[in-house]
Short mmCIF file of N, CA and C in Angstrom, two decimals:
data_model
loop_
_atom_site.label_atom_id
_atom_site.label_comp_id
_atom_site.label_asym_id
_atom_site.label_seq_id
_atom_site.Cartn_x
_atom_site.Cartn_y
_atom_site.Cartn_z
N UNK A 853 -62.22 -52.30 -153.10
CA UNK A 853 -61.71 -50.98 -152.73
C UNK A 853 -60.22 -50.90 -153.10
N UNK A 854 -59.66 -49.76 -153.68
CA UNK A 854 -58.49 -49.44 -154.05
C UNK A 854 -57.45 -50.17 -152.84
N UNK A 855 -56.62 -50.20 -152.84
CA UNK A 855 -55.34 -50.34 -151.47
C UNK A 855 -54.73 -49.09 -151.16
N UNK A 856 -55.16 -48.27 -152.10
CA UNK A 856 -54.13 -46.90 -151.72
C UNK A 856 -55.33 -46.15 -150.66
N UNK A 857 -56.61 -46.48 -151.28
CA UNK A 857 -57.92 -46.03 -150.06
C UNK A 857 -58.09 -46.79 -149.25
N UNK A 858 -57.91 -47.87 -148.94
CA UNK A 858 -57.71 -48.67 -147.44
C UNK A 858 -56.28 -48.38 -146.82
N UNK A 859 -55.25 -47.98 -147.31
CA UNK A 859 -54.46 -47.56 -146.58
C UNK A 859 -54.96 -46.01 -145.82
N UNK A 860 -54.88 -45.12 -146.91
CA UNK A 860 -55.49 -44.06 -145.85
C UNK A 860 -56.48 -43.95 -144.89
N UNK A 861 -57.48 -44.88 -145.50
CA UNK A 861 -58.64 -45.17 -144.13
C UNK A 861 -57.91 -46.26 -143.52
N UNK A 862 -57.02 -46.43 -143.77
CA UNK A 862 -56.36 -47.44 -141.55
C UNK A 862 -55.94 -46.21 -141.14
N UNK A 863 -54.85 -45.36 -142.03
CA UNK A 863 -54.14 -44.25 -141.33
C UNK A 863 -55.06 -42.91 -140.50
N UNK A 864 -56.42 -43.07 -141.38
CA UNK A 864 -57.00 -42.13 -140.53
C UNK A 864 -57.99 -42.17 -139.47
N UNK A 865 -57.91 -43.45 -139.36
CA UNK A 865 -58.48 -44.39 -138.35
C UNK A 865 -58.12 -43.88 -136.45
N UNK A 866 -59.33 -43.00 -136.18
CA UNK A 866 -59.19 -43.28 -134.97
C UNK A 866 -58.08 -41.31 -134.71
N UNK A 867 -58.42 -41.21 -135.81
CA UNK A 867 -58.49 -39.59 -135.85
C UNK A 867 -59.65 -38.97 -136.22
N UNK A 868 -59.17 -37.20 -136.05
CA UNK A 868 -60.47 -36.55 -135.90
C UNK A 868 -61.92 -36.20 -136.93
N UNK A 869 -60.20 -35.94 -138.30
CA UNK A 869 -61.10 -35.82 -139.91
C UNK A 869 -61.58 -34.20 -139.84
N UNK A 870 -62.32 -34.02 -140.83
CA UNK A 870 -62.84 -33.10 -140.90
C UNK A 870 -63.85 -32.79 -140.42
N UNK A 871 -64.31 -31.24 -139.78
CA UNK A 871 -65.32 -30.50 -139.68
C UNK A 871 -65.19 -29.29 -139.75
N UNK A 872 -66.38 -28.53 -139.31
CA UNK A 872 -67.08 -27.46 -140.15
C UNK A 872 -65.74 -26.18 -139.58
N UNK A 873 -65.36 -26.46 -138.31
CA UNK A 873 -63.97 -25.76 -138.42
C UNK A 873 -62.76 -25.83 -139.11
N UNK A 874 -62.95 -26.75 -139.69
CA UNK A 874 -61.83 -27.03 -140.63
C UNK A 874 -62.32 -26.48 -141.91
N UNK A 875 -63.50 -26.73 -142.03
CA UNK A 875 -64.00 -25.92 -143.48
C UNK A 875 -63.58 -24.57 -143.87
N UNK A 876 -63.95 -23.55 -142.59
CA UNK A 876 -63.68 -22.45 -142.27
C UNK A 876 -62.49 -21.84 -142.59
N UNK A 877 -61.37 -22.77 -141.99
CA UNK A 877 -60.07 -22.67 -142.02
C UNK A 877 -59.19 -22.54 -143.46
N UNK A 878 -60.01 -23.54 -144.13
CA UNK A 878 -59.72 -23.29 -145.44
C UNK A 878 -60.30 -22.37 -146.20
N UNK A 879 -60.93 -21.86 -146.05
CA UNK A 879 -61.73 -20.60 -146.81
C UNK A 879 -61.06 -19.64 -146.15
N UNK A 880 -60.66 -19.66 -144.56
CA UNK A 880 -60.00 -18.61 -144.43
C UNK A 880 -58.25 -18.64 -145.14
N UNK A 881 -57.72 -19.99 -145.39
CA UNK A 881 -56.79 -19.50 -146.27
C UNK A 881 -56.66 -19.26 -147.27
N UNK A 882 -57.17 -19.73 -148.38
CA UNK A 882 -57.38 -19.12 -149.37
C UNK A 882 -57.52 -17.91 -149.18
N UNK A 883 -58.59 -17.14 -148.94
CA UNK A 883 -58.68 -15.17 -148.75
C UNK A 883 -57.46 -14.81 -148.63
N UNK A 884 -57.10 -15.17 -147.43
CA UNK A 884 -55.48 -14.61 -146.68
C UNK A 884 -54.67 -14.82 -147.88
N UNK A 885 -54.27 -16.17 -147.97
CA UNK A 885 -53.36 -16.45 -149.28
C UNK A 885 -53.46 -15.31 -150.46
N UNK A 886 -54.48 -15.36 -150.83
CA UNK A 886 -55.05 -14.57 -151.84
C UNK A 886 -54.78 -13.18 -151.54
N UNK A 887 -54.86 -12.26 -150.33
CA UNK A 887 -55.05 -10.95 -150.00
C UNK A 887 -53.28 -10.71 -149.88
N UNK A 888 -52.86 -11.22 -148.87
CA UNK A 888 -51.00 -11.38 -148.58
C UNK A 888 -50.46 -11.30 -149.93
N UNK A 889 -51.08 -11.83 -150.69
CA UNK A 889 -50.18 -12.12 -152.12
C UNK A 889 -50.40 -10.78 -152.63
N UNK A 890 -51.41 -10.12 -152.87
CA UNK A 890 -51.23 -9.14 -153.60
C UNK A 890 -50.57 -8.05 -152.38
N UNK A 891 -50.67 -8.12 -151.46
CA UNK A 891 -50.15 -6.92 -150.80
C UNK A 891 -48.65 -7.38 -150.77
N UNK A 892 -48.13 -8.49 -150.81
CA UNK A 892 -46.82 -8.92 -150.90
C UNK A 892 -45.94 -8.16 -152.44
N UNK A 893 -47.12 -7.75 -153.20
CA UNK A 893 -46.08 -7.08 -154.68
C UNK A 893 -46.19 -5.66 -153.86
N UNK A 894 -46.59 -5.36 -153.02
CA UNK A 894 -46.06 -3.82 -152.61
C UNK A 894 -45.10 -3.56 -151.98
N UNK A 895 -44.27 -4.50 -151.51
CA UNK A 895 -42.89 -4.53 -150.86
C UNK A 895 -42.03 -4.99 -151.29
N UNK A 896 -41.10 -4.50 -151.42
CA UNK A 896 -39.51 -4.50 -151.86
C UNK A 896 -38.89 -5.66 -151.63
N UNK A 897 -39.19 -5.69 -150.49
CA UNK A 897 -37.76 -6.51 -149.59
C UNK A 897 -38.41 -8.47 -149.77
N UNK A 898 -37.39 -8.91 -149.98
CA UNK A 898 -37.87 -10.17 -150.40
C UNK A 898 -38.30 -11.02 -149.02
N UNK A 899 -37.63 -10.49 -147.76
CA UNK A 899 -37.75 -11.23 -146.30
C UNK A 899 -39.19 -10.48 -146.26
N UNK A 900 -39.94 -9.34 -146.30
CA UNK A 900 -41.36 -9.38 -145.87
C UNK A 900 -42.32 -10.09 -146.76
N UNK A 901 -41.44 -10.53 -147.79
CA UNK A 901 -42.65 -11.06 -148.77
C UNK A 901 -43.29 -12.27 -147.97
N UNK A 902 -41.98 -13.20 -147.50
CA UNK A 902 -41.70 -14.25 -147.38
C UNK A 902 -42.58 -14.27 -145.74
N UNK A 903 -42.21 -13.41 -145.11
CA UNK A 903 -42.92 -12.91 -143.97
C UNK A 903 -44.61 -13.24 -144.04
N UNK A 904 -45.01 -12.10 -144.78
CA UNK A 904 -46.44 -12.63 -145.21
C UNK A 904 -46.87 -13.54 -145.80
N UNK A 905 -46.35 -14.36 -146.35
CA UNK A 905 -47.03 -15.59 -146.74
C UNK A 905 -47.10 -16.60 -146.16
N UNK A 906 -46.35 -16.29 -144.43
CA UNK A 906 -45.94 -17.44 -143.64
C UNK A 906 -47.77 -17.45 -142.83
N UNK A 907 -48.27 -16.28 -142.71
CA UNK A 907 -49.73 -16.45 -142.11
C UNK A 907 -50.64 -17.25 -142.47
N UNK A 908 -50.95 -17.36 -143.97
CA UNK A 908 -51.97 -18.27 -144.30
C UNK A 908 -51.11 -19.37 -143.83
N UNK A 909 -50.12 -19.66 -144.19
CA UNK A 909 -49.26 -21.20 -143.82
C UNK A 909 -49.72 -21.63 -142.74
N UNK A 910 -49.73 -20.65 -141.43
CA UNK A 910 -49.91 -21.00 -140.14
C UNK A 910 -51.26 -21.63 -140.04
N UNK A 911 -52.09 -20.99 -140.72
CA UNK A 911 -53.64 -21.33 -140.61
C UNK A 911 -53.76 -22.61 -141.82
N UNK A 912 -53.52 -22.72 -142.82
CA UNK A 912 -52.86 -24.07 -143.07
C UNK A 912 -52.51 -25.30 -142.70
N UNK A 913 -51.60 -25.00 -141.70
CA UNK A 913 -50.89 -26.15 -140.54
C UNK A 913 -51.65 -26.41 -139.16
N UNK A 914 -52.03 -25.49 -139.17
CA UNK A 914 -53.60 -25.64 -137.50
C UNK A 914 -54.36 -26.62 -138.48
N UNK A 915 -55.15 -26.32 -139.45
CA UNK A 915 -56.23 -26.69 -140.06
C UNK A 915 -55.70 -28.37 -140.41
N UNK A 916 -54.91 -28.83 -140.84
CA UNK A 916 -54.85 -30.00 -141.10
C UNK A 916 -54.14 -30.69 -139.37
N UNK A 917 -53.12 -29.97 -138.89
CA UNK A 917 -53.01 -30.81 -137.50
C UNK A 917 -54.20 -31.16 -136.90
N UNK A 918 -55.67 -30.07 -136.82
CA UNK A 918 -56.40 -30.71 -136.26
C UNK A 918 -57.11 -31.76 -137.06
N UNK A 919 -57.21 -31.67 -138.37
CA UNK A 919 -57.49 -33.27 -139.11
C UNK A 919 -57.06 -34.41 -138.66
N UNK A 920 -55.65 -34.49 -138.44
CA UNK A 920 -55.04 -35.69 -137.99
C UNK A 920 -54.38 -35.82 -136.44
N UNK A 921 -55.51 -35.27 -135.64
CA UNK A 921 -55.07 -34.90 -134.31
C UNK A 921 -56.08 -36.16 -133.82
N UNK A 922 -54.99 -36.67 -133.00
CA UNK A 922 -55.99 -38.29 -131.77
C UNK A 922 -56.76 -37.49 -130.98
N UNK A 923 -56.50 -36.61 -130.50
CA UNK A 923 -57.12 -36.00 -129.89
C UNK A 923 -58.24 -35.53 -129.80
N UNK A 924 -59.74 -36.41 -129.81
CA UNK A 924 -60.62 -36.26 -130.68
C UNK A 924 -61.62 -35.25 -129.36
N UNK A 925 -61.81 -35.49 -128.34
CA UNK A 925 -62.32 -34.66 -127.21
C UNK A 925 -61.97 -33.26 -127.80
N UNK A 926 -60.93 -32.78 -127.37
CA UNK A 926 -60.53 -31.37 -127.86
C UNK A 926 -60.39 -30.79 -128.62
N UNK A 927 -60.40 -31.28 -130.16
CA UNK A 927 -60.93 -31.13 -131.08
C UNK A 927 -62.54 -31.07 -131.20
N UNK A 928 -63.16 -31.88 -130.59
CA UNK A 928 -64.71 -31.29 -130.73
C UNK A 928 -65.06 -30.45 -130.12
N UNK A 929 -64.77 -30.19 -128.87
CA UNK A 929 -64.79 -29.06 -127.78
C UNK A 929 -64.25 -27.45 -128.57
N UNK A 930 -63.14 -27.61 -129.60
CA UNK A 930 -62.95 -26.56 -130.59
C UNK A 930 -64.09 -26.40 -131.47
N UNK A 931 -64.32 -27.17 -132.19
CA UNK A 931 -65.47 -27.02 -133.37
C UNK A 931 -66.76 -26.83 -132.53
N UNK A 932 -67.60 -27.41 -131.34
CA UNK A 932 -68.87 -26.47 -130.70
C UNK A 932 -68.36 -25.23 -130.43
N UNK A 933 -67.27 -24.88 -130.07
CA UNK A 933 -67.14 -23.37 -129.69
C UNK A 933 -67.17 -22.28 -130.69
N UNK A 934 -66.60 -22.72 -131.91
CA UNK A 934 -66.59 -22.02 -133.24
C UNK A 934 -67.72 -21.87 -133.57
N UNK A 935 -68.73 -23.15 -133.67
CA UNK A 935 -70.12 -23.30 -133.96
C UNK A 935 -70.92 -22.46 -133.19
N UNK A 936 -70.67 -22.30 -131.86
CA UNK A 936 -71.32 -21.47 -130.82
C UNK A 936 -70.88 -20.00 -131.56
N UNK A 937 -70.00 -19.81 -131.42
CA UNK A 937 -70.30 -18.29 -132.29
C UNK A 937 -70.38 -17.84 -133.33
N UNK A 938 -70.33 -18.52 -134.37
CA UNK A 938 -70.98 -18.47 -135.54
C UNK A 938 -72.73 -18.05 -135.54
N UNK A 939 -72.87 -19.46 -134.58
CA UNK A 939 -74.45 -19.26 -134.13
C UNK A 939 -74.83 -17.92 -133.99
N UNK A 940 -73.96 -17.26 -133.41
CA UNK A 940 -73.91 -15.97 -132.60
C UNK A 940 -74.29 -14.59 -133.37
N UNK A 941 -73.25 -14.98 -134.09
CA UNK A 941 -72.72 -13.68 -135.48
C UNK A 941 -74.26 -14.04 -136.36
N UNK A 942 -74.39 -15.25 -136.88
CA UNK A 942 -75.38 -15.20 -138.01
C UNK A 942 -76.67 -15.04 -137.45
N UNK A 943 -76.91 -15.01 -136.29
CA UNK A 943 -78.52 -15.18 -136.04
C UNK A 943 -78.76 -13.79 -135.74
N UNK A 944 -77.49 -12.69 -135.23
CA UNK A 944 -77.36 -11.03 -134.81
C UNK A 944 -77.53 -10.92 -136.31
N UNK A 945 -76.99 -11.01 -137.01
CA UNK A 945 -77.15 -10.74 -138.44
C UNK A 945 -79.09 -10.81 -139.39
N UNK A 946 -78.98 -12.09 -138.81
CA UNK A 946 -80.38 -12.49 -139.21
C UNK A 946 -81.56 -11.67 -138.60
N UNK A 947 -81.31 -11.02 -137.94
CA UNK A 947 -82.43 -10.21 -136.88
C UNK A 947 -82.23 -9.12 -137.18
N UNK A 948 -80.82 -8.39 -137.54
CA UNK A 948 -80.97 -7.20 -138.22
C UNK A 948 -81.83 -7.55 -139.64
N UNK A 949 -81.35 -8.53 -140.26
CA UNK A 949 -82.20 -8.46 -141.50
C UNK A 949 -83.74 -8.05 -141.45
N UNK A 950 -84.19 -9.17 -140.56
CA UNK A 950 -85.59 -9.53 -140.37
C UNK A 950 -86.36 -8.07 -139.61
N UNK A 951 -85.46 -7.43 -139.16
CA UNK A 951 -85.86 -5.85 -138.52
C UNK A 951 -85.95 -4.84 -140.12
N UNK A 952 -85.04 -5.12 -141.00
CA UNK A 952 -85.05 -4.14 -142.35
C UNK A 952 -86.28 -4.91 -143.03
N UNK A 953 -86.57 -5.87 -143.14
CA UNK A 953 -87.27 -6.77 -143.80
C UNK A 953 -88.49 -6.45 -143.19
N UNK A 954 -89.27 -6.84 -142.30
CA UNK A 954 -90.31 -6.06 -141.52
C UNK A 954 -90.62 -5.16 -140.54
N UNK A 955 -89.73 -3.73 -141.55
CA UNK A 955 -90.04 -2.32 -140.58
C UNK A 955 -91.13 -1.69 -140.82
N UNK A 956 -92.09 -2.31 -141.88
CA UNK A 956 -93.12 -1.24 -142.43
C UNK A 956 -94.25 -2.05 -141.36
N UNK A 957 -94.29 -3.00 -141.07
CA UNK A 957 -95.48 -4.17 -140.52
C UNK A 957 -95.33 -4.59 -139.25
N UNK A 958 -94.07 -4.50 -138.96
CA UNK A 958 -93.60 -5.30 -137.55
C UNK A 958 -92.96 -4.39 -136.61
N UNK A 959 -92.71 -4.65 -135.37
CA UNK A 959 -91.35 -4.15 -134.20
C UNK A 959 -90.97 -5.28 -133.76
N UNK A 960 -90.07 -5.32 -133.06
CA UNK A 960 -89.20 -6.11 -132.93
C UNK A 960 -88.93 -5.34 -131.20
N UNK A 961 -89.59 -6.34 -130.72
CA UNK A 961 -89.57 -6.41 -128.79
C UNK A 961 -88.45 -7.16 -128.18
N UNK A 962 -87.92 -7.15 -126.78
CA UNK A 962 -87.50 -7.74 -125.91
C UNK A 962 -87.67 -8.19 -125.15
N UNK A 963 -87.86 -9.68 -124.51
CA UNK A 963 -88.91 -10.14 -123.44
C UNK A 963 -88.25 -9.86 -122.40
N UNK A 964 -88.61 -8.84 -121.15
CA UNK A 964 -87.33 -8.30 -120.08
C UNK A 964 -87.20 -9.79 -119.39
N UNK A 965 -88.14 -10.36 -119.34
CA UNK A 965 -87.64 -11.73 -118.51
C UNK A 965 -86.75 -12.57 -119.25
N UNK A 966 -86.62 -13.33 -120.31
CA UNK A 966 -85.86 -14.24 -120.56
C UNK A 966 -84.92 -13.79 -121.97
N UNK A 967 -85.24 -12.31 -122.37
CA UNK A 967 -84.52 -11.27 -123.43
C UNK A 967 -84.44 -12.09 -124.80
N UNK A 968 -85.85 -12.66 -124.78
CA UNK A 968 -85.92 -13.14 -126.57
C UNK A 968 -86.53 -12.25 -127.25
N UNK A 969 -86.10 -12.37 -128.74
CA UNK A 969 -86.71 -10.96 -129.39
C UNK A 969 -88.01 -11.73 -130.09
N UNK A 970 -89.16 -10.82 -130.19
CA UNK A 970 -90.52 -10.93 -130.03
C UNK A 970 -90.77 -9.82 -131.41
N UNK A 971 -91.18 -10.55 -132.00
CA UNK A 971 -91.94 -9.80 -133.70
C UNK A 971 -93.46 -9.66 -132.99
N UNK A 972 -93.87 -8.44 -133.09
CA UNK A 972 -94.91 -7.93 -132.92
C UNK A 972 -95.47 -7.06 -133.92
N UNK A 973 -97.36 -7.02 -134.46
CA UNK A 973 -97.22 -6.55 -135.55
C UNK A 973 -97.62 -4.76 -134.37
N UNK A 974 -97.19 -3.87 -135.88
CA UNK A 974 -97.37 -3.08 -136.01
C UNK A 974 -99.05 -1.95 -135.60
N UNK A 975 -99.27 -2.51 -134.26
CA UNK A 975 -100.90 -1.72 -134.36
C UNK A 975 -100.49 -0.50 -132.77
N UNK A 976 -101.14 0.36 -132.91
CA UNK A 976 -100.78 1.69 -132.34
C UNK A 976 -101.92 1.16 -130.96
N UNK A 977 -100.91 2.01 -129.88
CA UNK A 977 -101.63 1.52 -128.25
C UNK A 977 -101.04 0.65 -127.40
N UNK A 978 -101.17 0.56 -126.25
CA UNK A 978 -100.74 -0.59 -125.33
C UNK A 978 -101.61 -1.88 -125.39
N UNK A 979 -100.72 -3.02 -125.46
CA UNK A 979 -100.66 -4.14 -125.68
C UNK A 979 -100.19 -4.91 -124.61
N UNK A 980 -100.90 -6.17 -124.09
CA UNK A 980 -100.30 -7.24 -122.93
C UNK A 980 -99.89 -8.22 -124.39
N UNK A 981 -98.50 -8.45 -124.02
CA UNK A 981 -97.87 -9.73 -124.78
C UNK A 981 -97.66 -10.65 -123.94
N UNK A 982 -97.33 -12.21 -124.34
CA UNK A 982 -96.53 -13.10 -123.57
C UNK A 982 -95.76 -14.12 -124.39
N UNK A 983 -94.38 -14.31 -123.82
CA UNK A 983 -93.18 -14.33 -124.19
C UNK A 983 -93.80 -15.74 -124.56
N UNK A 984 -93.70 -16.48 -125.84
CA UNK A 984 -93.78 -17.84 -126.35
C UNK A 984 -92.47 -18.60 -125.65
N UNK A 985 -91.46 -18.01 -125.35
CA UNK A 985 -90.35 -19.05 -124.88
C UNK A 985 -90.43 -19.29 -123.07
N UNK A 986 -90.75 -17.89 -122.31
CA UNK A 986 -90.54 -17.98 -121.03
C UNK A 986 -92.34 -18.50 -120.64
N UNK A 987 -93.53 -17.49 -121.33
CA UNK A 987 -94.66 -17.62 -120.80
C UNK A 987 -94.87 -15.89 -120.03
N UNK A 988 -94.06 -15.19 -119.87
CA UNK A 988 -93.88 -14.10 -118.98
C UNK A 988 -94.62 -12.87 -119.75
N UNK A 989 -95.93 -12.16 -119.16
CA UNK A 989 -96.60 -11.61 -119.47
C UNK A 989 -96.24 -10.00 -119.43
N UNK A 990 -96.06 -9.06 -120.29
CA UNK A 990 -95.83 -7.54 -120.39
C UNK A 990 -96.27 -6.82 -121.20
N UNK A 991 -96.16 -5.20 -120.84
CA UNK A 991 -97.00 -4.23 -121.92
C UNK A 991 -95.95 -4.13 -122.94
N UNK A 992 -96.62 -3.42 -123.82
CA UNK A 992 -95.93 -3.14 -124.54
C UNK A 992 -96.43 -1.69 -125.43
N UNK A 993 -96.28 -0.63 -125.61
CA UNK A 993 -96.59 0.35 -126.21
C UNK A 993 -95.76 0.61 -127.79
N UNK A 994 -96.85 0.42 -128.25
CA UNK A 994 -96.41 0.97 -130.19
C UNK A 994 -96.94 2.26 -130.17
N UNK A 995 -96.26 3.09 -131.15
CA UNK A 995 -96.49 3.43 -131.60
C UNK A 995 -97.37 3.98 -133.09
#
């Protein structure tokens, strides 16, 4: 192994490293970087230029402090929480899809007991369903 790569792996030894919040972080600077910059040729004054380009920086300097942060508890306790709403955003997302995706065949129910959404096909009349996650039995009227 190189010495210049066993030095950095002692130095990063027993820090946090990367994860998927850190991934983030960098994709979110780049954009920013990228967006600031062009809105930075619409101003005159050389102190707002300088102004805006200090934002991506900030998100920059979070993103690698938490790389090399000992602090490895609170750092993971950051990245499930990010992960938790990500979860959040993409699966609301995914259900709108899956509602455009099967509106001609399907509805898309609410189980009032444990409020999971329930793909049901498409047949006209009242219907007894039961919730695959809770077990909790209800009507349901299609249209």
């Amino acid at each position: 192994m190189n010495k210049y790569l066993l030095k950095i792996a002692q130095f990063m030894q027993g820090r946090y490293g990367i994860d998927s919040l850190y991934k983030f972080l960098m994709i979110l600077y780049c954009i920013l970087l990228f967006v600031f910059s062009m809105i930075g040729f619409a101003f005159k004054g050389v102190f707002v230029r300088r102004l805006i380009v200090l934002i991506p920086t900030f998100v920059l300097v979070y993103a690698f402090c938490r790389v090399f942060s000992k602090n490895i508890d609170a750092r993971r306790e950051e990245n499930r929480k990010y992960l938790l709403l990500k979860y959040k955003v993409t699966s609301s997302f995914n259900l709108l899809k899956n509602k455009w995706k099967y509106r001609k065949t399907d509805v898309f129910k609410k189980c009032p007991n444990c409020g999971a959404n329930l793909k049901l096909k498409k047949i006209p009349g009242e219907h007894t369903v039961r919730c695959p996650s809770c077990g909790y039995e209800f009507k349901v009227k299609n249209r």
